Short mmCIF file of C-alpha atoms and ligand atoms in Angstrom, two decimals:
data_model
loop_
_atom_site.label_atom_id
_atom_site.label_comp_id
_atom_site.label_asym_id
_atom_site.label_seq_id
_atom_site.Cartn_x
_atom_site.Cartn_y
_atom_site.Cartn_z
CA MET E 1283 -33.74 35.65 -78.97
CA GLN E 1284 -31.35 34.16 -81.57
CA ASP E 1285 -28.18 35.80 -80.32
CA ILE E 1286 -28.80 35.74 -76.62
CA ASP E 1287 -25.82 35.05 -74.42
CA ILE E 1288 -26.45 31.72 -72.70
CA ALA E 1289 -24.98 32.75 -69.35
CA THR E 1290 -27.28 35.78 -69.24
CA TYR E 1291 -30.26 33.67 -70.30
CA LEU E 1292 -29.66 31.03 -67.61
CA ARG E 1293 -29.10 33.68 -64.96
CA THR E 1294 -32.26 35.61 -65.87
CA LYS E 1295 -34.48 32.53 -65.90
CA LYS E 1296 -32.94 31.24 -62.67
CA VAL E 1297 -33.80 34.53 -60.95
CA LEU E 1298 -37.38 34.16 -62.19
CA VAL E 1299 -37.65 30.58 -60.91
CA ASP E 1300 -35.92 31.37 -57.61
CA GLY E 1301 -38.29 34.28 -57.00
CA ALA E 1302 -41.36 32.14 -57.65
CA LEU E 1303 -40.06 29.32 -55.44
CA GLU E 1304 -39.38 31.77 -52.63
CA GLU E 1305 -42.97 32.94 -52.89
CA TYR E 1306 -44.41 29.40 -52.93
CA PHE E 1307 -42.56 28.66 -49.69
CA SER E 1308 -43.36 31.87 -47.83
CA ASN E 1309 -46.34 32.66 -45.61
CA SER E 1310 -46.91 29.07 -44.60
CA HIS E 1311 -46.14 27.08 -41.47
CA SER E 1312 -42.58 26.32 -40.44
CA PHE E 1313 -42.27 22.97 -42.26
CA PHE E 1314 -42.30 24.93 -45.53
CA LYS E 1315 -39.11 26.60 -44.28
CA THR E 1316 -37.63 23.17 -43.62
CA MET E 1317 -38.47 21.97 -47.14
CA TYR E 1318 -37.20 25.22 -48.63
CA TYR E 1319 -33.79 24.59 -47.08
CA SER E 1320 -33.33 21.76 -49.62
CA VAL E 1321 -35.05 23.56 -52.51
CA ASP E 1322 -32.73 26.54 -52.20
CA GLY E 1323 -29.51 26.44 -54.21
CA GLY E 1324 -29.90 24.33 -57.37
CA LYS E 1325 -29.00 25.27 -60.95
CA ARG E 1326 -32.72 25.10 -61.92
CA ILE E 1327 -31.97 23.35 -65.21
CA ARG E 1328 -35.29 21.48 -65.37
CA PRO E 1329 -37.53 24.55 -64.80
CA ILE E 1330 -35.38 26.59 -67.18
CA LEU E 1331 -35.82 23.91 -69.85
CA ALA E 1332 -39.59 23.99 -69.35
CA ILE E 1333 -39.64 27.77 -69.76
CA ALA E 1334 -37.27 27.70 -72.76
CA SER E 1335 -39.37 25.08 -74.50
CA TYR E 1336 -42.61 26.96 -73.67
CA GLU E 1337 -41.22 30.15 -75.20
CA ALA E 1338 -39.71 28.38 -78.21
CA CYS E 1339 -43.10 26.77 -78.89
CA GLY E 1340 -44.70 30.21 -78.96
CA GLY E 1341 -46.08 30.35 -75.40
CA GLN E 1342 -46.89 33.96 -74.49
CA ASP E 1343 -48.04 33.87 -70.88
CA ILE E 1344 -45.01 33.21 -68.71
CA LYS E 1345 -47.27 33.08 -65.63
CA SER E 1346 -48.84 29.85 -66.85
CA ILE E 1347 -45.55 27.93 -67.12
CA ILE E 1348 -43.94 29.15 -63.88
CA PRO E 1349 -45.90 26.92 -61.43
CA VAL E 1350 -45.32 23.92 -63.71
CA ALA E 1351 -41.60 24.71 -63.98
CA CYS E 1352 -41.33 25.08 -60.20
CA GLY E 1353 -43.22 21.83 -59.63
CA LEU E 1354 -40.51 20.04 -61.63
CA GLU E 1355 -37.86 21.54 -59.36
CA LEU E 1356 -39.71 20.31 -56.26
CA ILE E 1357 -39.79 16.73 -57.57
CA HIS E 1358 -36.13 16.98 -58.52
CA THR E 1359 -35.28 18.28 -55.02
CA TYR E 1360 -37.28 15.43 -53.52
CA SER E 1361 -35.21 12.94 -55.50
CA LEU E 1362 -31.96 14.58 -54.30
CA ILE E 1363 -33.04 14.50 -50.62
CA HIS E 1364 -33.93 10.82 -50.81
CA ASP E 1365 -30.85 10.02 -52.90
CA ASP E 1366 -28.66 11.43 -50.09
CA LEU E 1367 -30.27 9.37 -47.32
CA PRO E 1368 -28.11 6.80 -45.48
CA ALA E 1369 -30.21 3.99 -46.98
CA MET E 1370 -29.37 5.23 -50.48
CA ASP E 1371 -26.17 7.11 -51.41
CA ASN E 1372 -25.49 8.32 -47.85
CA ASP E 1373 -24.18 11.75 -48.79
CA ASP E 1374 -23.64 14.46 -46.17
CA PHE E 1375 -23.29 17.29 -48.62
CA ARG E 1376 -25.68 18.68 -51.23
CA ARG E 1377 -26.05 22.02 -53.00
CA GLY E 1378 -23.01 23.32 -51.15
CA LYS E 1379 -24.38 22.64 -47.65
CA ALA E 1380 -25.35 19.82 -45.29
CA SER E 1381 -27.82 17.42 -46.88
CA ALA E 1382 -31.34 17.41 -45.39
CA HIS E 1383 -30.90 14.40 -43.09
CA LYS E 1384 -27.67 15.92 -41.72
CA ARG E 1385 -29.20 19.37 -41.20
CA PHE E 1386 -32.43 18.03 -39.66
CA SER E 1387 -32.93 14.28 -39.15
CA GLU E 1388 -33.59 11.27 -41.33
CA ALA E 1389 -37.29 11.35 -40.53
CA ILE E 1390 -37.59 15.04 -41.40
CA ALA E 1391 -35.62 14.52 -44.63
CA ILE E 1392 -37.97 11.72 -45.69
CA LEU E 1393 -40.99 13.87 -44.86
CA SER E 1394 -39.48 16.85 -46.73
CA GLY E 1395 -39.28 14.69 -49.83
CA ASP E 1396 -42.84 13.44 -49.34
CA GLY E 1397 -44.08 17.00 -48.85
CA LEU E 1398 -42.28 18.32 -51.94
CA PHE E 1399 -43.66 15.54 -54.11
CA ALA E 1400 -47.28 16.32 -53.16
CA TYR E 1401 -46.72 20.08 -53.31
CA ALA E 1402 -45.40 19.72 -56.89
CA PHE E 1403 -48.71 18.26 -58.04
CA GLU E 1404 -50.57 21.05 -56.23
CA LEU E 1405 -48.53 23.51 -58.33
CA PHE E 1406 -49.08 21.60 -61.59
CA SER E 1407 -52.85 21.71 -61.12
CA LYS E 1408 -53.10 25.24 -59.66
CA GLY E 1409 -55.78 27.55 -61.15
CA LYS E 1410 -58.92 27.02 -63.22
CA GLU E 1411 -57.49 27.77 -66.67
CA MET E 1412 -55.89 25.31 -69.10
CA ARG E 1413 -57.23 22.26 -67.29
CA ASP E 1414 -56.63 19.87 -70.21
CA GLU E 1415 -53.01 20.98 -70.55
CA LYS E 1416 -52.45 20.68 -66.79
CA LEU E 1417 -53.88 17.17 -66.77
CA ALA E 1418 -51.54 16.30 -69.64
CA VAL E 1419 -48.63 17.72 -67.60
CA VAL E 1420 -49.60 15.64 -64.55
CA HIS E 1421 -49.84 12.53 -66.73
CA ALA E 1422 -46.53 13.13 -68.50
CA VAL E 1423 -44.58 13.90 -65.33
CA SER E 1424 -46.05 11.14 -63.15
CA GLU E 1425 -45.30 8.64 -65.90
CA VAL E 1426 -41.56 9.39 -65.95
CA VAL E 1427 -40.78 10.02 -62.27
CA GLY E 1428 -42.30 6.80 -60.94
CA PRO E 1429 -41.68 3.08 -61.48
CA ARG E 1430 -41.38 3.56 -65.26
CA GLY E 1431 -38.66 6.20 -64.83
CA VAL E 1432 -36.72 7.85 -62.03
CA VAL E 1433 -37.71 5.43 -59.25
CA TYR E 1434 -36.82 2.43 -61.43
CA GLY E 1435 -33.53 4.07 -62.44
CA GLN E 1436 -32.69 4.56 -58.78
CA VAL E 1437 -33.57 0.94 -57.96
CA MET E 1438 -31.10 -0.16 -60.65
CA ASP E 1439 -28.53 2.40 -59.52
CA ILE E 1440 -28.39 1.19 -55.90
CA SER E 1441 -28.60 -2.50 -56.70
CA ASP E 1442 -25.44 -4.38 -55.75
CA SER E 1443 -25.96 -6.84 -58.54
CA GLN E 1444 -25.45 -4.33 -61.35
CA GLN E 1445 -22.69 -5.25 -63.77
CA PRO E 1446 -20.64 -2.65 -65.63
CA TYR E 1447 -22.18 -3.29 -69.03
CA PRO E 1448 -23.07 -0.51 -71.50
CA LYS E 1449 -26.67 -1.76 -71.72
CA ILE E 1450 -27.13 -1.45 -67.96
CA LEU E 1451 -25.46 1.96 -67.88
CA ARG E 1452 -27.80 3.16 -70.62
CA SER E 1453 -30.89 1.96 -68.78
CA ILE E 1454 -29.84 3.61 -65.49
CA HIS E 1455 -29.05 6.91 -67.19
CA LEU E 1456 -32.21 6.83 -69.26
CA ASN E 1457 -34.52 6.17 -66.34
CA LYS E 1458 -32.78 8.01 -63.52
CA THR E 1459 -32.00 11.23 -65.37
CA ALA E 1460 -32.83 11.49 -69.09
CA LYS E 1461 -36.60 10.96 -68.89
CA PHE E 1462 -36.95 13.73 -66.30
CA ILE E 1463 -34.92 16.20 -68.40
CA ALA E 1464 -36.95 15.19 -71.46
CA VAL E 1465 -40.31 15.64 -69.75
CA SER E 1466 -39.23 19.10 -68.54
CA ILE E 1467 -38.96 20.09 -72.20
CA LYS E 1468 -42.19 18.30 -73.08
CA VAL E 1469 -44.28 20.11 -70.44
CA GLY E 1470 -43.17 23.46 -71.89
CA ALA E 1471 -44.54 22.32 -75.24
CA ILE E 1472 -47.77 21.04 -73.66
CA MET E 1473 -48.40 24.33 -71.84
CA ALA E 1474 -47.71 26.27 -75.07
CA ARG E 1475 -50.35 24.08 -76.75
CA ALA E 1476 -47.86 22.71 -79.27
CA PRO E 1477 -49.14 19.83 -81.43
CA GLU E 1478 -48.72 16.40 -79.83
CA ASP E 1479 -46.19 15.17 -82.42
CA LYS E 1480 -44.00 18.22 -81.78
CA ALA E 1481 -44.12 17.65 -77.99
CA CYS E 1482 -43.20 14.04 -78.65
CA THR E 1483 -40.24 14.88 -80.91
CA LEU E 1484 -39.03 17.43 -78.36
CA TYR E 1485 -39.23 14.72 -75.69
CA HIS E 1486 -36.89 12.57 -77.79
CA ALA E 1487 -34.47 15.47 -78.25
CA GLY E 1488 -34.69 15.88 -74.47
CA ILE E 1489 -33.74 12.23 -73.96
CA CYS E 1490 -30.47 12.92 -75.82
CA MET E 1491 -29.90 16.02 -73.69
CA GLY E 1492 -30.71 14.03 -70.54
CA MET E 1493 -28.25 11.26 -71.43
CA LEU E 1494 -25.68 13.98 -72.05
CA PHE E 1495 -26.55 15.52 -68.66
CA GLN E 1496 -25.86 12.28 -66.80
CA TYR E 1497 -22.66 11.67 -68.77
CA THR E 1498 -21.34 15.10 -67.74
CA ASP E 1499 -22.52 14.41 -64.16
CA ASP E 1500 -20.52 11.15 -64.14
CA ILE E 1501 -17.47 12.86 -65.66
CA LEU E 1502 -17.64 15.73 -63.14
CA ASP E 1503 -17.81 13.18 -60.32
CA VAL E 1504 -14.30 12.15 -61.37
CA ILE E 1505 -12.72 15.41 -62.53
CA GLY E 1506 -14.98 18.12 -61.05
CA GLU E 1507 -13.88 20.64 -58.46
CA LYS E 1508 -15.14 20.10 -54.92
CA GLY E 1509 -16.26 23.69 -54.28
CA LEU E 1510 -18.02 24.03 -57.62
CA LEU E 1511 -19.95 20.76 -57.54
CA GLY E 1512 -21.90 21.39 -54.34
CA LYS E 1513 -21.82 17.68 -53.56
CA THR E 1514 -19.16 15.15 -52.65
CA PRO E 1515 -17.04 14.44 -55.76
CA GLY E 1516 -15.52 11.02 -56.33
CA LYS E 1517 -18.33 9.26 -54.48
CA ASP E 1518 -19.83 7.34 -57.39
CA GLN E 1519 -16.40 6.28 -58.56
CA ALA E 1520 -15.36 5.16 -55.05
CA SER E 1521 -18.58 3.22 -54.45
CA GLY E 1522 -18.04 1.15 -57.59
CA LYS E 1523 -21.22 2.40 -59.27
CA VAL E 1524 -21.93 1.75 -62.92
CA THR E 1525 -20.87 5.09 -64.42
CA ALA E 1526 -19.81 6.27 -67.87
CA PRO E 1527 -16.11 6.79 -66.94
CA ALA E 1528 -16.06 3.39 -65.19
CA ILE E 1529 -17.07 1.72 -68.46
CA TYR E 1530 -15.56 3.94 -71.15
CA GLY E 1531 -12.84 5.92 -69.32
CA ILE E 1532 -12.94 9.72 -69.23
CA ASP E 1533 -12.08 10.14 -72.93
CA GLY E 1534 -14.60 7.54 -74.05
CA ALA E 1535 -17.28 9.10 -71.83
CA ARG E 1536 -16.49 12.55 -73.21
CA PHE E 1537 -16.67 11.24 -76.77
CA ARG E 1538 -20.12 9.74 -76.12
CA ALA E 1539 -21.29 12.90 -74.33
CA GLU E 1540 -20.36 14.89 -77.43
CA ARG E 1541 -22.30 12.44 -79.59
CA TYR E 1542 -25.45 12.86 -77.46
CA ALA E 1543 -25.00 16.65 -77.60
CA ALA E 1544 -24.75 16.59 -81.40
CA LEU E 1545 -27.88 14.43 -81.65
CA ALA E 1546 -29.88 16.68 -79.32
CA LYS E 1547 -28.79 19.83 -81.15
CA GLN E 1548 -29.65 18.34 -84.52
CA LYS E 1549 -33.17 17.50 -83.30
CA PHE E 1550 -33.77 20.95 -81.75
CA ALA E 1551 -32.38 22.76 -84.78
CA ARG E 1552 -34.92 21.05 -87.05
CA PHE E 1553 -37.64 23.17 -85.42
CA GLY E 1554 -36.05 26.44 -86.56
CA SER E 1555 -34.29 29.39 -85.04
CA GLN E 1556 -36.74 29.83 -82.11
CA PHE E 1557 -35.12 26.66 -80.77
CA ASN E 1558 -31.59 28.10 -80.78
CA ILE E 1559 -31.85 28.55 -77.05
CA LEU E 1560 -32.23 24.78 -76.56
CA VAL E 1561 -29.20 24.24 -78.78
CA LYS E 1562 -27.27 26.65 -76.56
CA ILE E 1563 -28.46 24.97 -73.36
CA THR E 1564 -27.24 21.67 -74.82
CA ASP E 1565 -23.78 23.19 -75.32
CA PHE E 1566 -23.88 24.55 -71.78
CA VAL E 1567 -24.64 21.06 -70.43
CA LEU E 1568 -21.80 19.57 -72.49
CA ASN E 1569 -19.26 22.12 -71.27
CA ARG E 1570 -20.48 22.69 -67.74
CA SER E 1571 -18.12 22.62 -64.79
CA TYR E 1572 -20.84 22.38 -62.07
C1 LIG R 953 -38.48 11.51 -56.17
C2 LIG R 953 -38.63 11.08 -58.58
C3 LIG R 953 -38.21 10.61 -57.27
C4 LIG R 953 -37.58 9.44 -57.10
C5 LIG R 953 -37.12 8.83 -55.84
C6 LIG R 953 -34.11 8.94 -54.80
C7 LIG R 953 -34.67 8.61 -56.12
C8 LIG R 953 -35.96 7.90 -56.17
C9 LIG R 953 -34.05 8.93 -57.26
C10 LIG R 953 -32.75 9.65 -57.35
C11 LIG R 953 -32.54 10.15 -58.72
C12 LIG R 953 -31.31 11.02 -58.88
C13 LIG R 953 -30.72 11.67 -57.68
C14 LIG R 953 -30.80 11.18 -60.07
C15 LIG R 953 -29.62 12.01 -60.33
C16 LIG R 953 -29.97 13.08 -61.28
C17 LIG R 953 -28.94 14.18 -61.27
C18 LIG R 953 -27.98 14.20 -62.40
C19 LIG R 953 -28.92 15.08 -60.30
C20 LIG R 953 -28.12 16.32 -60.28
O1 LIG R 953 -28.92 17.33 -60.89
P1 LIG R 953 -28.44 18.82 -61.02
O2 LIG R 953 -27.01 18.86 -61.44
O3 LIG R 953 -28.51 19.32 -59.49
O4 LIG R 953 -29.42 19.55 -61.85
P2 LIG R 953 -28.90 20.76 -58.92
O5 LIG R 953 -28.51 20.72 -57.46
O6 LIG R 953 -28.17 21.82 -59.68
O7 LIG R 953 -30.38 20.90 -59.07
#
């Protein structure tokens, strides 16, 4: 594991997640096909983090983490569909294709999000084994994607009254993005039956990685390549949103991204060489171009 090439690792785990997602959306009625349109095409960072953390914490049964990892991706996809709606960011383009409301209709896009959200919790709680761990997963995820996390971050993000202050930027990034990345790492630890304090420390390392993730997202919005990004670049900048480059400039944002990366890597490295993969994923996030 120590010397694994990160590109190979990400590709292999993505294939695993993509295969499972395909299965979860097959053999059902046609609305599953509609929802799958939006699910198809992401980088799968959150499920990959859950699997990486599960394995690093000594988890042996990959089959037990897969539904949990995929559930995270469904909630993430839900947030993207709703983020693109005309009432929110009004984006026509997502994951390299028409966003859900453009491909179908606004009503169907809203319902796709609703369906994915519920289906995620069906996946989290699937099966009779490991009930305590699954309940802990449901608790941890629901806590950070609702009004104490992603939903609150989005409320701040779309609010016209936001001022470009570092404190506000930090709160938006923390709630909208970092907590979800962090909980993806935490659920891997929970499913591997890691001690609670370890899951908690990993969550905090994940917060640093999540802040880094949103910093690189903000930077790519300004300097990213259209074809690579899979969404409309320049949109956040043009809409006057509170972003890292808007407050610190590109160089300042990059400097802070590097600082978050260093912090995250330091925290992962403390757990020993099994966590090298999370150190490498942190570097991937720092240097990503998509
Ligand atoms: C459904 C949890 C939930 C909340 C509803 C709409 C909304 C409230 C929140 C939007 C939150 C949002 C879109 C945050 C941005 C996070 C982010 C950096 C997205 C891009 O993630 P990538 O790069 O995308 O992982 P891919 O397409 O690769 O999966």
